[in-house]
Short mmCIF file of C-alpha atoms in Angstrom, two decimals:
data_model
loop_
_atom_site.label_atom_id
_atom_site.label_comp_id
_atom_site.label_asym_id
_atom_site.label_seq_id
_atom_site.Cartn_x
_atom_site.Cartn_y
_atom_site.Cartn_z
CA MET S 1 0.00 0.00 0.00
CA SER S 2 1.26 3.45 -0.87
CA GLU S 3 2.21 6.03 1.71
CA THR S 4 -0.52 8.29 0.42
CA MET S 5 -3.13 5.68 1.24
CA TYR S 6 -1.70 5.27 4.74
CA ALA S 7 -1.68 9.02 5.20
CA THR S 8 -5.28 9.36 4.00
CA ALA S 9 -6.49 6.63 6.34
CA LEU S 10 -4.65 8.14 9.30
CA LYS S 11 -5.93 11.58 8.41
CA THR S 12 -9.48 10.25 8.48
CA ALA S 13 -8.80 8.60 11.83
CA LEU S 14 -7.53 11.88 13.26
CA PHE S 15 -10.55 13.69 11.86
CA GLU S 16 -12.83 11.19 13.59
CA ILE S 17 -10.95 11.61 16.88
CA LYS S 18 -11.46 15.35 16.56
CA ASN S 19 -15.17 14.75 15.97
CA VAL S 20 -15.50 12.55 19.03
CA CYS S 21 -13.44 14.85 21.25
CA PRO S 22 -14.27 18.46 20.51
CA ASP S 23 -11.48 19.48 22.88
CA VAL S 24 -8.89 18.42 20.31
CA ASN S 25 -7.77 21.61 18.58
CA HIS S 26 -4.99 20.23 16.40
CA ALA S 27 -4.12 16.65 15.59
CA PHE S 28 -1.06 15.25 13.86
CA ILE S 29 0.62 11.92 13.37
CA LEU S 30 4.35 11.63 13.09
CA MET S 31 4.98 8.55 10.98
CA GLU S 32 7.99 6.30 11.34
CA ASN S 33 9.68 7.81 8.29
CA GLY S 34 9.32 11.34 9.70
CA THR S 35 6.32 12.29 7.57
CA VAL S 36 3.71 14.33 9.41
CA VAL S 37 0.05 13.69 8.72
CA ALA S 38 -2.36 16.40 9.84
CA ALA S 39 -6.09 16.15 10.44
CA ASP S 40 -6.67 19.37 8.52
CA ASP S 41 -5.10 20.28 5.21
CA GLN S 42 -3.14 23.20 6.58
CA PRO S 43 0.59 23.05 5.80
CA LEU S 44 3.03 22.73 8.70
CA ASP S 45 4.55 26.02 9.76
CA PRO S 46 8.26 26.15 10.66
CA SER S 47 7.62 26.32 14.41
CA LEU S 48 5.55 23.16 14.22
CA GLU S 49 8.20 21.43 12.16
CA LYS S 50 10.71 22.36 14.85
CA ALA S 51 8.37 20.98 17.54
CA VAL S 52 7.93 17.72 15.66
CA GLY S 53 11.69 17.46 15.28
CA SER S 54 12.14 17.96 19.01
CA ILE S 55 9.65 15.16 19.73
CA GLN S 56 11.64 12.86 17.44
CA ASP S 57 14.77 13.87 19.32
CA LEU S 58 13.09 13.19 22.66
CA ALA S 59 11.95 9.77 21.46
CA GLU S 60 15.56 8.88 20.67
CA LYS S 61 16.74 9.99 24.10
CA SER S 62 14.03 8.18 26.03
CA ALA S 63 15.76 4.81 25.92
CA SER S 64 16.74 5.17 29.59
CA ILE S 65 13.08 5.02 30.64
CA GLY S 66 12.08 2.32 28.16
CA GLY S 67 11.29 4.51 25.15
CA LEU S 68 8.82 7.30 24.72
CA GLY S 69 5.32 6.03 25.45
CA GLU S 70 3.50 9.20 26.44
CA PHE S 71 4.40 12.86 26.66
CA VAL S 72 1.90 15.14 28.34
CA ILE S 73 2.42 18.89 28.60
CA ASP S 74 0.13 20.89 30.83
CA ALA S 75 0.34 24.55 29.93
CA GLU S 76 -1.37 27.83 30.69
CA LYS S 77 -3.78 27.73 27.73
CA GLY S 78 -4.15 24.03 27.12
CA LYS S 79 -2.54 20.63 27.02
CA VAL S 80 -0.52 18.66 24.53
CA TYR S 81 -0.77 14.89 24.45
CA VAL S 82 1.76 12.85 22.51
CA SER S 83 1.42 9.08 22.48
CA GLN S 84 3.24 6.32 20.73
CA VAL S 85 1.15 4.02 18.55
CA ASN S 86 2.88 1.17 16.73
CA GLY S 87 6.08 3.16 16.25
CA MET S 88 4.22 6.32 15.21
CA TYR S 89 3.43 9.31 17.41
CA SER S 90 0.07 11.00 17.63
CA ILE S 91 0.37 14.66 18.62
CA LEU S 92 -2.80 16.28 19.91
CA ALA S 93 -3.16 19.89 21.00
CA LEU S 94 -6.01 20.09 23.47
CA SER S 95 -8.05 22.60 25.35
CA LYS S 96 -7.48 23.03 29.07
CA ARG S 97 -10.70 21.28 30.11
CA VAL S 98 -10.07 18.10 28.10
CA ASP S 99 -10.94 14.75 29.63
CA LEU S 100 -7.55 13.12 29.16
CA PRO S 101 -8.47 9.55 30.21
CA PHE S 102 -11.36 9.59 27.72
CA LEU S 103 -9.12 10.90 24.95
CA ARG S 104 -6.45 8.35 25.84
CA THR S 105 -9.01 5.56 25.49
CA ILE S 106 -10.22 6.85 22.14
CA THR S 107 -6.72 7.32 20.75
CA ASN S 108 -5.55 3.95 21.98
CA ILE S 109 -8.47 2.25 20.25
CA VAL S 110 -8.91 4.14 17.01
CA LEU S 111 -5.32 4.51 15.85
CA PRO S 112 -4.08 0.96 16.57
CA THR S 113 -7.23 -0.42 14.91
CA VAL S 114 -6.72 1.68 11.80
CA LEU S 115 -3.04 0.75 11.66
CA LYS S 116 -3.88 -2.92 12.14
CA VAL S 117 -6.41 -2.81 9.32
CA LEU S 118 -3.94 -1.02 7.05
CA HIS S 119 -1.28 -3.56 7.93
CA GLY S 120 -3.77 -6.35 7.23
CA ILE S 121 -4.52 -4.91 3.79
CA ASP S 122 -0.83 -4.44 3.12
CA ASN S 123 0.09 -8.00 4.15
CA PRO S 124 -2.88 -10.27 3.43
CA GLU S 125 -0.89 -13.31 4.62
CA THR S 126 -0.69 -11.95 8.13
CA SER S 127 -4.37 -11.29 8.31
CA ILE S 128 -6.03 -9.62 11.26
CA SER S 129 -5.89 -11.96 14.20
CA THR S 130 -8.56 -10.24 16.27
CA PRO S 131 -11.99 -11.53 15.36
CA LEU S 132 -14.41 -8.78 14.42
CA LYS S 133 -17.25 -10.69 16.02
CA SER S 134 -17.04 -12.21 19.41
CA ALA S 135 -15.92 -15.81 19.25
CA PRO S 136 -18.72 -18.32 19.70
CA ILE S 137 -18.84 -19.76 23.18
CA VAL S 138 -17.81 -23.40 23.03
CA PRO S 139 -18.83 -25.48 26.02
CA PHE S 140 -15.96 -26.68 28.17
CA SER S 141 -16.86 -30.29 27.55
CA VAL S 142 -16.41 -29.87 23.79
CA LEU S 143 -13.07 -28.13 24.31
CA LYS S 144 -11.92 -30.86 26.65
CA GLN S 145 -12.96 -33.52 24.20
CA ALA S 146 -11.23 -31.79 21.33
CA SER S 147 -8.00 -31.35 23.26
CA SER S 148 -7.91 -34.98 24.37
CA GLU S 149 -8.68 -36.37 20.93
CA PRO S 150 -5.17 -36.93 19.59
CA GLN S 151 -4.16 -38.85 22.69
CA VAL S 152 -7.14 -41.15 22.35
CA ASN S 153 -6.36 -41.81 18.72
CA GLU S 154 -2.72 -42.56 19.47
CA GLU S 155 -3.80 -45.01 22.11
CA GLU S 156 -6.17 -46.59 19.66
CA ILE S 157 -3.40 -47.00 17.14
CA GLU S 158 -1.06 -48.46 19.72
CA GLU S 159 -3.71 -50.87 20.91
CA SER S 160 -4.54 -51.98 17.41
CA PHE S 161 -0.88 -52.62 16.80
CA GLU S 162 -0.74 -54.80 19.82
CA LYS S 163 -3.86 -56.70 18.92
CA PRO S 164 -2.44 -58.81 16.07
CA GLU S 165 0.36 -60.03 18.30
CA LYS S 166 -2.01 -61.02 21.03
CA LEU S 167 -4.48 -62.67 18.71
CA GLU S 168 -2.02 -64.40 16.46
CA LYS S 169 -3.72 -67.71 16.90
CA ASP S 170 -7.14 -66.38 16.12
CA ASP S 171 -8.05 -67.63 12.66
CA GLU S 172 -10.92 -65.21 12.17
CA ILE S 173 -8.55 -62.29 11.81
CA GLU S 174 -7.18 -62.54 8.37
CA LYS S 175 -5.11 -59.36 8.08
CA PRO S 176 -3.99 -56.88 10.68
CA GLU S 177 -4.98 -53.34 9.67
CA SER S 178 -2.14 -51.32 8.23
CA VAL S 179 -1.03 -48.05 9.84
CA GLU S 180 -2.27 -46.09 6.82
CA ASP S 181 -5.72 -47.60 7.12
CA LEU S 182 -5.82 -46.75 10.76
CA LYS S 183 -4.74 -43.17 10.06
CA ILE S 184 -7.43 -42.78 7.44
CA GLU S 185 -9.94 -44.20 9.86
CA THR S 186 -8.97 -41.81 12.63
CA GLU S 187 -8.99 -38.88 10.21
CA THR S 188 -12.48 -39.71 9.03
CA LYS S 189 -13.54 -40.04 12.66
CA LYS S 190 -12.01 -36.65 13.39
CA ALA S 191 -13.74 -35.11 10.41
CA ASP S 192 -17.07 -36.58 11.45
CA GLU S 193 -16.67 -35.31 15.00
CA ALA S 194 -15.59 -31.89 13.78
CA GLU S 195 -18.68 -31.73 11.61
CA GLU S 196 -20.76 -32.62 14.62
CA THR S 197 -19.21 -29.91 16.77
CA GLU S 198 -19.54 -27.40 13.93
CA THR S 199 -23.20 -28.12 13.69
CA GLU S 200 -23.59 -27.84 17.43
CA THR S 201 -21.66 -24.63 18.18
CA PRO S 202 -23.65 -22.09 16.14
CA GLU S 203 -26.66 -22.95 18.23
CA VAL S 204 -24.70 -22.33 21.43
CA ALA S 205 -23.89 -18.66 20.84
CA GLU S 206 -23.77 -16.40 17.82
CA LEU S 207 -24.75 -13.25 19.68
CA PRO S 208 -23.33 -10.03 18.37
CA SER S 209 -21.45 -7.81 20.76
CA GLN S 210 -19.93 -4.38 20.69
CA GLN S 211 -17.30 -2.52 22.67
CA LEU S 212 -18.62 0.84 23.82
CA ILE S 213 -17.22 3.73 25.81
CA VAL S 214 -18.83 4.41 29.16
CA ASP S 215 -20.55 7.70 29.85
CA LYS S 216 -22.03 8.19 33.31
CA PHE S 217 -25.32 9.90 33.92
CA GLY S 218 -27.47 10.49 36.93
CA GLY S 219 -30.47 12.32 38.24
CA LEU S 220 -33.55 11.96 40.38
CA MET S 221 -35.67 10.16 37.83
CA VAL S 222 -32.90 7.94 36.50
CA ARG S 223 -33.47 4.22 36.87
CA SER S 224 -30.29 2.46 37.86
CA ASP S 225 -31.14 -0.65 35.84
CA THR S 226 -31.51 1.05 32.49
CA VAL S 227 -28.67 1.89 30.15
CA GLN S 228 -28.80 3.98 27.00
CA VAL S 229 -27.35 2.71 23.73
CA ASP S 230 -27.32 4.10 20.18
CA PHE S 231 -30.48 3.44 18.20
CA GLU S 232 -28.38 2.17 15.28
CA ILE S 233 -26.71 -0.50 17.41
CA LEU S 234 -29.99 -1.72 18.93
CA ASP S 235 -31.65 -1.71 15.53
CA ARG S 236 -28.79 -3.62 13.95
CA TRP S 237 -28.86 -6.24 16.69
CA ALA S 238 -32.63 -6.56 16.39
CA SER S 239 -32.40 -7.17 12.66
CA THR S 240 -29.45 -9.58 13.07
CA LEU S 241 -31.29 -11.60 15.69
CA ASN S 242 -34.66 -11.35 13.94
CA VAL S 243 -36.42 -9.87 16.93
CA GLU S 244 -38.73 -6.92 17.16
CA GLU S 245 -36.55 -4.95 19.54
CA ILE S 246 -33.72 -5.37 22.02
CA ARG S 247 -35.07 -4.75 25.49
CA GLU S 248 -32.13 -5.91 27.57
CA VAL S 249 -28.37 -6.01 27.24
CA ASP S 250 -25.52 -7.63 29.12
CA VAL S 251 -22.79 -5.19 30.10
CA GLU S 252 -19.43 -6.80 30.71
CA THR S 253 -16.44 -4.92 32.07
CA PHE S 254 -12.85 -5.84 31.31
CA ARG S 255 -12.41 -6.70 34.96
CA GLY S 256 -14.88 -9.48 34.43
CA LYS S 257 -17.95 -7.96 36.09
CA THR S 258 -21.20 -8.44 34.26
CA THR S 259 -24.68 -7.10 34.73
CA ARG S 260 -27.94 -7.26 32.85
CA CYS S 261 -29.73 -3.97 32.22
CA LYS S 262 -32.73 -2.73 30.35
CA ALA S 263 -31.73 -0.98 27.15
CA LYS S 264 -33.08 2.28 25.85
CA VAL S 265 -32.06 4.56 23.04
CA ILE S 266 -29.77 7.49 23.91
CA ASN S 267 -32.08 10.46 24.34
CA ASP S 268 -29.42 13.14 23.96
CA GLU S 269 -28.93 13.87 20.27
CA LYS S 270 -25.40 15.17 20.83
CA LEU S 271 -24.31 11.83 22.21
CA GLN S 272 -25.79 9.68 19.46
CA GLY S 273 -23.54 7.86 17.02
CA ARG S 274 -20.41 8.27 19.14
CA GLY S 275 -20.00 4.67 20.19
CA ILE S 276 -20.88 5.31 23.81
CA ILE S 277 -23.11 3.61 26.32
CA ARG S 278 -24.71 5.77 29.00
CA ILE S 279 -24.76 3.93 32.30
CA PRO S 280 -26.41 5.28 35.46
CA GLU S 281 -24.01 6.30 38.21
CA LYS S 282 -25.24 3.59 40.59
CA ALA S 283 -24.68 0.87 38.01
CA CYS S 284 -21.25 2.34 37.25
CA ASP S 285 -20.34 2.17 40.92
CA ALA S 286 -21.55 -1.42 41.12
CA LEU S 287 -19.44 -2.36 38.11
CA GLU S 288 -16.49 -0.23 39.28
CA LEU S 289 -16.59 1.69 36.03
CA LYS S 290 -15.30 5.15 35.30
CA ARG S 291 -16.23 7.48 32.49
CA GLY S 292 -14.23 6.74 29.35
CA GLU S 293 -13.62 3.09 30.12
CA LEU S 294 -14.55 0.36 27.68
CA VAL S 295 -17.23 -2.27 28.17
CA ARG S 296 -18.48 -5.10 26.03
CA VAL S 297 -22.21 -4.97 25.43
CA LYS S 298 -24.27 -7.93 24.20
CA PRO S 299 -27.95 -8.02 23.42
CA VAL S 300 -30.21 -10.33 25.38
CA ILE S 301 -32.87 -12.20 23.47
CA ALA S 302 -36.11 -12.20 25.38
CA GLU S 303 -37.38 -15.70 26.15
CA GLU S 304 -40.93 -16.12 24.96
CA MET O 1 7.81 18.89 89.97
CA PRO O 2 5.89 20.07 86.96
CA VAL O 3 7.47 19.29 83.58
CA LYS O 4 8.32 22.28 81.55
CA LYS O 5 6.73 22.27 78.17
CA LYS O 6 9.07 23.24 75.41
CA ILE O 7 7.68 25.92 73.20
CA PRO O 8 9.34 26.06 69.79
CA GLN O 9 10.59 29.49 69.12
CA ILE O 10 10.48 30.83 65.64
CA GLU O 11 13.36 33.01 64.75
CA ALA O 12 11.89 35.95 63.00
CA THR O 13 14.32 37.63 60.67
CA GLU O 14 13.43 41.10 59.75
CA GLN O 15 14.58 42.27 56.35
CA VAL O 16 16.15 45.67 56.41
CA GLU O 17 16.17 47.83 53.37
CA TRP O 18 19.92 48.10 52.99
CA ALA O 19 20.73 44.38 53.33
CA PRO O 20 20.82 41.97 50.36
CA ARG O 21 17.85 39.65 50.09
CA HIS O 22 18.38 35.92 50.49
CA GLU O 23 15.01 34.70 49.27
CA VAL O 24 16.33 32.76 46.27
CA LYS O 25 18.86 30.85 48.30
CA GLU O 26 16.30 29.98 50.91
CA HIS O 27 13.87 28.88 48.24
CA ALA O 28 16.48 26.59 46.69
CA ALA O 29 17.19 25.04 50.07
CA ASP O 30 13.47 24.52 50.64
CA MET O 31 13.06 22.90 47.29
CA ARG O 32 15.98 20.56 47.93
CA THR O 33 14.50 19.61 51.29
CA THR O 34 11.15 18.88 49.64
CA LEU O 35 12.82 16.83 46.94
CA ASP O 36 14.88 14.92 49.48
CA ARG O 37 11.72 14.12 51.39
CA MET O 38 10.03 13.04 48.19
CA LYS O 39 12.90 10.76 47.30
CA THR O 40 12.14 8.64 50.34
CA ARG O 41 8.74 7.81 48.86
CA GLU O 42 8.30 4.35 47.48
CA GLY O 43 8.90 4.27 43.74
CA VAL O 44 10.71 7.59 43.46
CA ILE O 45 14.10 6.99 41.88
CA GLY O 46 15.65 10.41 42.17
CA TYR O 47 15.67 14.00 41.04
CA ILE O 48 17.63 16.63 39.18
CA LEU O 49 17.35 20.22 40.36
CA ARG O 50 18.88 22.80 38.09
CA ALA O 51 19.44 26.46 38.79
CA SER O 52 21.00 28.97 36.43
CA THR O 53 24.54 28.28 37.60
CA SER O 54 24.32 25.07 39.59
CA ALA O 55 22.62 21.70 39.68
CA THR O 56 21.84 19.08 42.30
CA VAL O 57 21.51 15.49 41.19
CA ASP O 58 20.34 12.70 43.42
CA ILE O 59 19.67 9.49 41.52
CA LYS O 60 19.67 6.04 43.10
CA ASP O 61 21.59 4.51 40.18
CA PRO O 62 24.59 6.80 39.52
CA SER O 63 25.34 5.11 36.20
CA LYS O 64 22.13 6.58 34.81
CA ILE O 65 22.79 10.20 35.77
CA ILE O 66 23.98 11.34 32.35
CA GLU O 67 21.19 9.58 30.48
CA TYR O 68 18.58 11.05 32.81
CA ALA O 69 20.10 14.53 32.59
CA VAL O 70 20.07 14.38 28.78
CA LEU O 71 16.49 13.14 28.80
CA SER O 72 15.24 15.87 31.13
CA THR O 73 16.91 18.61 29.07
CA SER O 74 15.54 17.17 25.87
CA ALA O 75 12.03 16.85 27.32
CA LEU O 76 11.97 20.43 28.56
CA GLU O 77 13.30 21.76 25.26
CA SER O 78 10.76 19.72 23.36
CA ALA O 79 7.93 20.90 25.61
CA GLU O 80 8.97 24.52 25.11
CA SER O 81 9.08 24.22 21.34
CA VAL O 82 5.73 22.37 21.23
CA LEU O 83 4.08 25.03 23.40
CA GLU O 84 5.55 27.75 21.24
CA ALA O 85 4.21 26.06 18.10
CA PHE O 86 0.70 25.72 19.52
CA GLU O 87 0.84 29.09 21.32
CA MET O 88 -0.22 27.63 24.63
CA GLY O 89 1.51 30.00 26.97
CA LYS O 90 3.52 29.22 30.05
CA MET O 91 4.49 25.65 30.83
CA GLY O 92 2.97 24.05 33.92
CA SER O 93 4.07 20.47 34.19
CA VAL O 94 5.42 17.89 31.78
CA VAL O 95 5.23 14.12 32.15
CA VAL O 96 7.29 11.79 30.00
CA GLU O 97 6.27 8.19 30.37
CA GLY O 98 8.25 5.26 29.08
CA LYS O 99 7.79 1.52 29.26
CA ASP O 100 9.64 1.27 32.59
CA LEU O 101 9.69 4.70 34.23
CA LYS O 102 8.24 8.17 34.06
CA VAL O 103 9.58 11.64 34.67
CA LEU O 104 7.79 14.68 36.01
CA LEU O 105 9.32 17.95 34.89
CA LEU O 106 8.45 21.45 35.97
CA THR O 107 9.99 24.85 35.88
CA THR O 108 9.83 27.63 38.42
CA ASP O 109 11.31 31.09 38.05
CA GLU O 110 14.75 29.92 39.07
CA HIS O 111 14.68 26.15 38.78
CA ARG O 112 14.11 23.28 36.44
CA ILE O 113 13.07 20.19 38.34
CA SER O 114 12.94 16.60 37.08
CA VAL O 115 11.66 13.83 39.31
CA PHE O 116 12.18 10.26 38.12
CA MET O 117 9.84 7.59 39.38
CA GLU O 118 8.22 4.21 38.81
CA LYS O 119 5.12 4.25 36.64
CA ASN O 120 2.76 3.47 39.51
CA VAL O 121 3.72 6.57 41.52
CA ASP O 122 1.13 9.36 41.58
CA HIS O 123 2.98 12.19 39.85
CA ASN O 124 0.09 14.60 40.48
CA ALA O 125 0.64 14.31 44.22
CA ILE O 126 4.34 15.05 43.75
CA TYR O 127 3.53 18.00 41.54
CA LYS O 128 1.16 19.42 44.15
CA GLU O 129 3.72 19.01 46.87
CA LEU O 130 6.38 20.76 44.83
CA THR O 131 4.22 23.67 43.81
CA HIS O 132 2.39 24.42 47.07
#
């Protein structure tokens, strides 16, 4: 893939970050080869070029602390956040009131994902390892069976080798089975069993899920068991699962805490389409969640 | 016999008009005391305190002094040029975080301070202590 394509994709990513975080005033990416990609089409002025050069210099001299990961400057009129993403540096000039943890989460999701996709397109052989959909849940028993399969087969082979020796005198056995035959047999068995498991697993779980950014909300009339999700997401899940509407969702934190909540559409227009889930303060406390953190959200199909 | 209670006496020094002021020196000594106290905290590796003509370095691993000094200079220079480019005014604090360690840098009127620490140390608390 050409550098221009990379630059265009990164530029779009920066533009989207600016859309999500209005506190981002300027956004740049310093690529590995020293090229600077800006979110807007304005050319770099000399002072900015000097600044970018100084960041490159700092990155080289940061070996003593394990390389430059983050560089945060808190100044009189704003903040500057520089973070390393896959060997590149994102440089964001921010307003004073910026929510840095939220921005950090966004940047650390959007840019690596874009870079991963670009890398995947560039090198189709090393395709993206992360599944886009959540992996189907395979029951432990199936996993256990699958993992113990080769051992069983080996034992079978060994036993069948021993059998002819033990039953030498038995006239009914005309020919001992050859190793090749046995291998073919075990392979066909494996294939049959694999087919069986394949047919079983889709029924177990094929629920869609989505990672969303947490936004807290509270108030007197707020029900602590109801979360707000984008209409588009709920609608997409409803059509995927062939149900009228999604009434409940499972919210799972990355610390492993899960809760089931009623789902409603985000009522604040400004917050729609931003990939966030609005969770009541009480529920956030119960799940030990902070604003800006990521959660995995799955729809719950109502049992009729 | 009643025990006498010791009352700490504060020596009040009155500044006369004709005498030279010693505020800067006192401030430097205060800062060094604060930094020395901070160095005893768990996870704090050391500090570099620079004035216009002198510098105090206290780093647990002496073999790293030069590398850390170069890094702190480079970070402050970089921060200054970035702030100039974005026209963001006076520098408050700077944090450089690596894979293993992080550095808190700040400038006062007379000093440039760099505090090196483990990543789990709360640099905001250190910053507050140094500035208040």
